Short mmCIF file of C-alpha atoms in Angstrom, two decimals:
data_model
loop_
_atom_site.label_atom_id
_atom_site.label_comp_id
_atom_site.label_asym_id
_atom_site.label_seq_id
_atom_site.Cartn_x
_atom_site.Cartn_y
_atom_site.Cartn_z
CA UNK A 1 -67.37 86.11 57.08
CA UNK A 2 -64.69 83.36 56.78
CA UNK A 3 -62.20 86.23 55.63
CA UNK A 4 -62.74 88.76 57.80
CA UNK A 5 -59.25 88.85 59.60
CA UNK A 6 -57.50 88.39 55.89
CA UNK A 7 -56.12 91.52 55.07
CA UNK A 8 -54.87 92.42 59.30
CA UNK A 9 -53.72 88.70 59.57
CA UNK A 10 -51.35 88.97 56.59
CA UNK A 11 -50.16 92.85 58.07
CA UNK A 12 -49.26 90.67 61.34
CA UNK A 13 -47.76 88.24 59.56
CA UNK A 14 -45.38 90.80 57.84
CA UNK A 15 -44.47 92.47 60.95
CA UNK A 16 -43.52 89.09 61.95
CA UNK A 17 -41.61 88.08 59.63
CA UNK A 18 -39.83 91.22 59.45
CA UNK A 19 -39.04 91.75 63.47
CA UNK A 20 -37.54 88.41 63.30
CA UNK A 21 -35.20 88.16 59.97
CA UNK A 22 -37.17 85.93 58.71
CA UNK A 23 -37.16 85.26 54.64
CA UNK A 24 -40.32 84.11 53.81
CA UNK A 25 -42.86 84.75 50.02
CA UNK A 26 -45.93 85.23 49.97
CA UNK A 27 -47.76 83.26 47.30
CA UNK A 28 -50.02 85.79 46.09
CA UNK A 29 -53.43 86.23 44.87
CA UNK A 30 -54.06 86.18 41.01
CA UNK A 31 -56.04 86.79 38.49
CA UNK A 32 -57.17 82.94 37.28
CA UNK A 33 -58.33 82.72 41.07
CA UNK A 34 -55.07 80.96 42.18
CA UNK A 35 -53.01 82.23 45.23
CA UNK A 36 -53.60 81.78 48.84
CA UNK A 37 -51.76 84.47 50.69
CA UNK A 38 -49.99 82.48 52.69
CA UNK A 39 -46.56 82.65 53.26
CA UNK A 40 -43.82 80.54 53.42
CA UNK A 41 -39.99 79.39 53.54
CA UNK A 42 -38.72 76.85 51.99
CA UNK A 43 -35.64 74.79 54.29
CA UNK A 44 -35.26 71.96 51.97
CA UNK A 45 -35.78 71.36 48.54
CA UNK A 46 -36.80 67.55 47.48
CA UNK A 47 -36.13 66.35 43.90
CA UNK A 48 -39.69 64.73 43.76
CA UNK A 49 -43.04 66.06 41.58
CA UNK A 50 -46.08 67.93 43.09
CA UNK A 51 -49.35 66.42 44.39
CA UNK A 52 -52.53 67.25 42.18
CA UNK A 53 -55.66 66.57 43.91
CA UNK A 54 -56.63 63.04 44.64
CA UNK A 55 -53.33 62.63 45.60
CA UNK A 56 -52.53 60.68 48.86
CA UNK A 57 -49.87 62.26 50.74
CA UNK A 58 -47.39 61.63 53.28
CA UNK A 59 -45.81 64.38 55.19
CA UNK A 60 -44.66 64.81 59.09
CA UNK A 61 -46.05 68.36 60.18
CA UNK A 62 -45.86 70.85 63.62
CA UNK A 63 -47.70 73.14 64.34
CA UNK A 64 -47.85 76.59 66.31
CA UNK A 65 -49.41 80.22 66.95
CA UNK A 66 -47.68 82.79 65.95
CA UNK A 67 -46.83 83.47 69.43
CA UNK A 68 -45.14 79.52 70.22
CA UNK A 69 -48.00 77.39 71.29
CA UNK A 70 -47.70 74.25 70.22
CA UNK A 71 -50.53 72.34 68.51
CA UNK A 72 -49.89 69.21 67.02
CA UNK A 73 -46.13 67.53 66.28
CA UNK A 74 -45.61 63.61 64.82
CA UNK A 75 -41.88 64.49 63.89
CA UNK A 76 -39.99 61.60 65.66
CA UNK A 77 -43.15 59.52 65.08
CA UNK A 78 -45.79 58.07 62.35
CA UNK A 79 -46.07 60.23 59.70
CA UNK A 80 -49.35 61.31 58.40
CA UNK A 81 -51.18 60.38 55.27
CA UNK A 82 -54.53 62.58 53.82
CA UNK A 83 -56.00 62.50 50.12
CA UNK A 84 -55.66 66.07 49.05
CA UNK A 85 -58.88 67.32 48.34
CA UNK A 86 -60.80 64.75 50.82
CA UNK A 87 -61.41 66.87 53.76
CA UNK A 88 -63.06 63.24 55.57
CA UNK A 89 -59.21 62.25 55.70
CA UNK A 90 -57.71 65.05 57.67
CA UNK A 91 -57.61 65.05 60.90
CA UNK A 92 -58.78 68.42 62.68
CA UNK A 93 -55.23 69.78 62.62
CA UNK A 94 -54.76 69.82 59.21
CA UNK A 95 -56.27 72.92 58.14
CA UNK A 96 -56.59 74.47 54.91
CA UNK A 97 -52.80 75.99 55.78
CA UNK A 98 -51.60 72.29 55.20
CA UNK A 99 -53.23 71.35 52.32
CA UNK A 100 -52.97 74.76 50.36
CA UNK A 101 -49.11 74.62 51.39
CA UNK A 102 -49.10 71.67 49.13
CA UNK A 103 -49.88 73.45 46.26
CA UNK A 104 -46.40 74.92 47.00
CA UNK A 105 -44.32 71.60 47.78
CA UNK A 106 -42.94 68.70 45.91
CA UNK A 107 -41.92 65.70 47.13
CA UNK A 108 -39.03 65.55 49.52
CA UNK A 109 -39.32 69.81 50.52
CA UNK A 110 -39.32 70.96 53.80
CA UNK A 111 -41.00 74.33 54.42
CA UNK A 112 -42.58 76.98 56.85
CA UNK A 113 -46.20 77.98 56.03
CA UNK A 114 -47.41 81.18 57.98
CA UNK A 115 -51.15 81.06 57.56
CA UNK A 116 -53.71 83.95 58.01
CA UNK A 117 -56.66 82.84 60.23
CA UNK A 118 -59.18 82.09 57.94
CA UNK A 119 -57.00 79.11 56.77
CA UNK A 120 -56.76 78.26 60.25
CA UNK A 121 -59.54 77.33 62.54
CA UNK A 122 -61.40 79.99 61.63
CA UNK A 123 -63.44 80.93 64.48
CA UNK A 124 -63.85 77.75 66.52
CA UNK A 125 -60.40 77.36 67.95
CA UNK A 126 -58.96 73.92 68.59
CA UNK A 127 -57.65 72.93 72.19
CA UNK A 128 -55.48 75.49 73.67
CA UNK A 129 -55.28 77.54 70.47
CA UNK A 130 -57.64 80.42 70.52
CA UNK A 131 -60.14 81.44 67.53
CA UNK A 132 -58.93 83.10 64.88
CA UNK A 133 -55.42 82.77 65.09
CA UNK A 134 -52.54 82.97 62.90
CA UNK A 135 -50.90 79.40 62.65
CA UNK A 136 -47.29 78.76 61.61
CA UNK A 137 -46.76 75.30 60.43
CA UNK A 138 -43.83 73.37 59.32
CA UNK A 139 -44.11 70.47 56.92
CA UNK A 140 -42.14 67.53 55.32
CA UNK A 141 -43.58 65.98 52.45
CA UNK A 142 -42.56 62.59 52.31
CA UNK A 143 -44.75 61.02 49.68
CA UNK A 144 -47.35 61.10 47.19
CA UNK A 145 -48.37 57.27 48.07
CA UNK A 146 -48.69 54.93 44.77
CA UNK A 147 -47.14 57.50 42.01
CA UNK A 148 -43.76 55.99 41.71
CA UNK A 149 -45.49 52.72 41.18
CA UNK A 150 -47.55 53.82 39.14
CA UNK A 151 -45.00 56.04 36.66
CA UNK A 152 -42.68 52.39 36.60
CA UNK A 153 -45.36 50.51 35.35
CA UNK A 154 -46.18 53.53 32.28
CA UNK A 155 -42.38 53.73 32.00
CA UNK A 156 -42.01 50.41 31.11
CA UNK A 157 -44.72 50.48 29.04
CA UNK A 158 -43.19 52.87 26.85
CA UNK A 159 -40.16 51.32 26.78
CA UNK A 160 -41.91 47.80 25.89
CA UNK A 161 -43.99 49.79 22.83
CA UNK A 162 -40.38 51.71 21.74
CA UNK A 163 -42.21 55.33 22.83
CA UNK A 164 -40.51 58.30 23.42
CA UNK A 165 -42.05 60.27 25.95
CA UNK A 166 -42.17 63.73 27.10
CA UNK A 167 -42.49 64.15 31.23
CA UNK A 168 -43.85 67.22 32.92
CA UNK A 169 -41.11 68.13 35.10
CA UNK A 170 -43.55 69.51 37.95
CA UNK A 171 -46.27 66.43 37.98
CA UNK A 172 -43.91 63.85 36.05
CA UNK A 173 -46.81 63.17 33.72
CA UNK A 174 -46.23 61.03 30.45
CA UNK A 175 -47.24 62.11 27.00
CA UNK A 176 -45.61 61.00 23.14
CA UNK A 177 -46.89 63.49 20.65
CA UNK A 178 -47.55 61.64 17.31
CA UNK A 179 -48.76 64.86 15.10
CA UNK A 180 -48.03 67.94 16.36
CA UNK A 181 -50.37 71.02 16.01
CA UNK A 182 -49.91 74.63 16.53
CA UNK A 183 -49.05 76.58 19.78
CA UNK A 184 -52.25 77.19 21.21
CA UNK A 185 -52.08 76.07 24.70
CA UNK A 186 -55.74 75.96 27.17
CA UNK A 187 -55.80 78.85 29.66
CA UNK A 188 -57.93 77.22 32.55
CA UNK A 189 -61.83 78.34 31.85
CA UNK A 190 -61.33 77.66 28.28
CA UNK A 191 -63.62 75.02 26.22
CA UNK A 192 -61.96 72.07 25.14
CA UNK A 193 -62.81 69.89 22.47
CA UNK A 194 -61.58 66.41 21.48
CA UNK A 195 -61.92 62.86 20.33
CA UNK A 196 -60.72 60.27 22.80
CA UNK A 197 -60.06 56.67 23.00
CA UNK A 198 -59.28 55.53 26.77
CA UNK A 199 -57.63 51.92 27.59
CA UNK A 200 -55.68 50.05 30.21
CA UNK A 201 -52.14 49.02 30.01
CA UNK A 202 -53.03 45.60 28.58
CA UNK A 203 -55.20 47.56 25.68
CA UNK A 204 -58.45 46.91 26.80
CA UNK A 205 -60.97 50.05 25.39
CA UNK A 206 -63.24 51.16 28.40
CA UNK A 207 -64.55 54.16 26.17
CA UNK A 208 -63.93 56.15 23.02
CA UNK A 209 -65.91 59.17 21.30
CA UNK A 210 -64.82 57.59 17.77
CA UNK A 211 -68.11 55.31 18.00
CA UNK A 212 -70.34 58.50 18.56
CA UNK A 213 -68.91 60.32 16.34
CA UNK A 214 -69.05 63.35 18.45
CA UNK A 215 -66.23 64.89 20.33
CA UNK A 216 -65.78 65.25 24.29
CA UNK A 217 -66.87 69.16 24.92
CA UNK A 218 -65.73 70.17 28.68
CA UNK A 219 -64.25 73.34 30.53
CA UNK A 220 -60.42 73.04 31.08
CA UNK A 221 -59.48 73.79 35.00
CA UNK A 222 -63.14 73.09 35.96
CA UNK A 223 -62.60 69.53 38.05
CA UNK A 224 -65.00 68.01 34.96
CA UNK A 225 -62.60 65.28 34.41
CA UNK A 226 -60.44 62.97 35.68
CA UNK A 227 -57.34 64.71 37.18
CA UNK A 228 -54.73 62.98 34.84
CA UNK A 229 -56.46 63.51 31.97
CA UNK A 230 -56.63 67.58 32.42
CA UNK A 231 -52.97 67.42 33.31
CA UNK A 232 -52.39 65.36 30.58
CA UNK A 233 -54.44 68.31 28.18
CA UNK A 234 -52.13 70.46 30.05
CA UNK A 235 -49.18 69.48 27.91
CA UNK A 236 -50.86 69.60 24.51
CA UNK A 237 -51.37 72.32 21.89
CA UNK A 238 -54.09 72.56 19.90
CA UNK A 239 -54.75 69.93 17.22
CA UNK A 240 -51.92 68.21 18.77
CA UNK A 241 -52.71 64.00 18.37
CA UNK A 242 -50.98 62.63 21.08
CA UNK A 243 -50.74 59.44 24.29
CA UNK A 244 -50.73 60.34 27.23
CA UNK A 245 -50.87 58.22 30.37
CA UNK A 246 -52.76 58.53 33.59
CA UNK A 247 -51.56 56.96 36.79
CA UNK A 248 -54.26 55.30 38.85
CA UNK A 249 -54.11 58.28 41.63
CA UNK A 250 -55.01 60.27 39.21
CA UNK A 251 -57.26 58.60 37.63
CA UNK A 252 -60.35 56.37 39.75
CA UNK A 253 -57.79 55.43 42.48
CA UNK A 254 -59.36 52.34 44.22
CA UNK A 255 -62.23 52.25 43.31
CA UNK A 256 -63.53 49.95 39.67
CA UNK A 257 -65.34 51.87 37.37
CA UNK A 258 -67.35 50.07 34.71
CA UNK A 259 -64.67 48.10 32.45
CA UNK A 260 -61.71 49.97 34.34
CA UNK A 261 -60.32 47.71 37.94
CA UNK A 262 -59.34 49.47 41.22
#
């Protein structure tokens, strides 16, 4: 069992944190599934957005045991770079403390994750650092790679097409609501329906569900889409007719699909 140190590793953890003064939250389990119960401190607070997954991100990193031994450490050095949700681009000391302490991080924070075992190395160890151990890491998220790009290109799209946009102040997504509906907003496992029409900056259509006739059916929070284009859903209401634009991280990256480049 994966979790089988869970519930003692986060007892230790609190002991630590406590015998050494140490201010630290816990992001907690929930209901929707969300929550790790990790903990962590945050040192430094960046003014940049969050990384959804997909996302390639930059970040210099150290890690430890709870008790001091030292893992891994590229502070001073290159920094390095992973695509969240790719586990073929992390190297063996990024662990699933790292990338679930992103879910906690925006660009530019520094911060402290104290991770329970099982979001360590689980059983297996790695050099020095024995099997199932506690890891403390700290992190400094540079950069989600591409997205400022990306957002100047949309921005001055809108300002080229005399938009006024709404941005989500925790991804920075872009959306201009031309009707506005009610105040229904999707809870993640609800259904979602809705007619479509996709393009690239320079208008080209790559798909629609106008022609069919038939509206796109799919389960909000379930990874069935595109990321941008559940994060843009995010920011609607129901019956809501809106825009809203997808940069190419969040969308099929670099790789061409169909009528739509790299």
């Amino acid at each position: 069992d994966a979790y089988k140190y869970l519930n003692e590793d986060i007892v230790t953890i609190e002991e630590y944190l406590a015998s050494n003064g140490i201010d630290a939250v816990q992001d907690s389990f929930r209901t929707d599934g969300s929550g790790t119960g990790i903990f962590y401190q945050l040192h430094e607070e960046g003014e940049g957005y969050k990384a959804l997954q997909g996302a390639e991100v930059e970040f210099q990193y150290q890690g430890l045991t709870l008790d001091g031994l030292e893992f891994v450490n590229n502070f001073g050095s290159s920094a390095t770079t992973i695509t969240l949700g790719n586990s073929d681009t992390y190297p063996t000391s990024v662990t699933a403390a790292v990338v679930n302490g992103f879910s906690l991080m925006q660009e530019g924070d520094s911060m402290t994750v104290y991770a329970p075992s099982p979001y360590g190395f689980q059983d297996k160890g790695y050099q020095d650092v024995p099997p199932n151990s506690i890891l403390v890491y700290t992190i400094k998220f540079l950069d989600i790679k591409k997205l400022s790009e990306d957002y100047e290109k949309i921005d001055q799209y809108i300002v080229d097409n005399n938009m006024t946009a709404a941005i989500d102040p925790v991804y920075g997504a872009r959306y201009v609501i031309h009707r506005a509906g009610n105040n229904v907003t999707p809870n993640r496992g609800a259904f979602i329906s809705t007619h479509y029409q996709g393009e690239l900056l320079d208008g080209t259509v790559f798909d629609t569900s106008y022609d069919s006739g038939s509206p796109l059916g799919f389960t909000y929070g379930n990874g069935e889409l595109i990321p941008g284009f559940e994060l843009g859903i995010s920011n609607l209401h129901e019956n809501d007719s809106a825009t809203i634009f997808v940069p190419s991280i969040y969308g099929y990256g670099d790789s061409a699909t169909g009528d739509i480049p790299a």
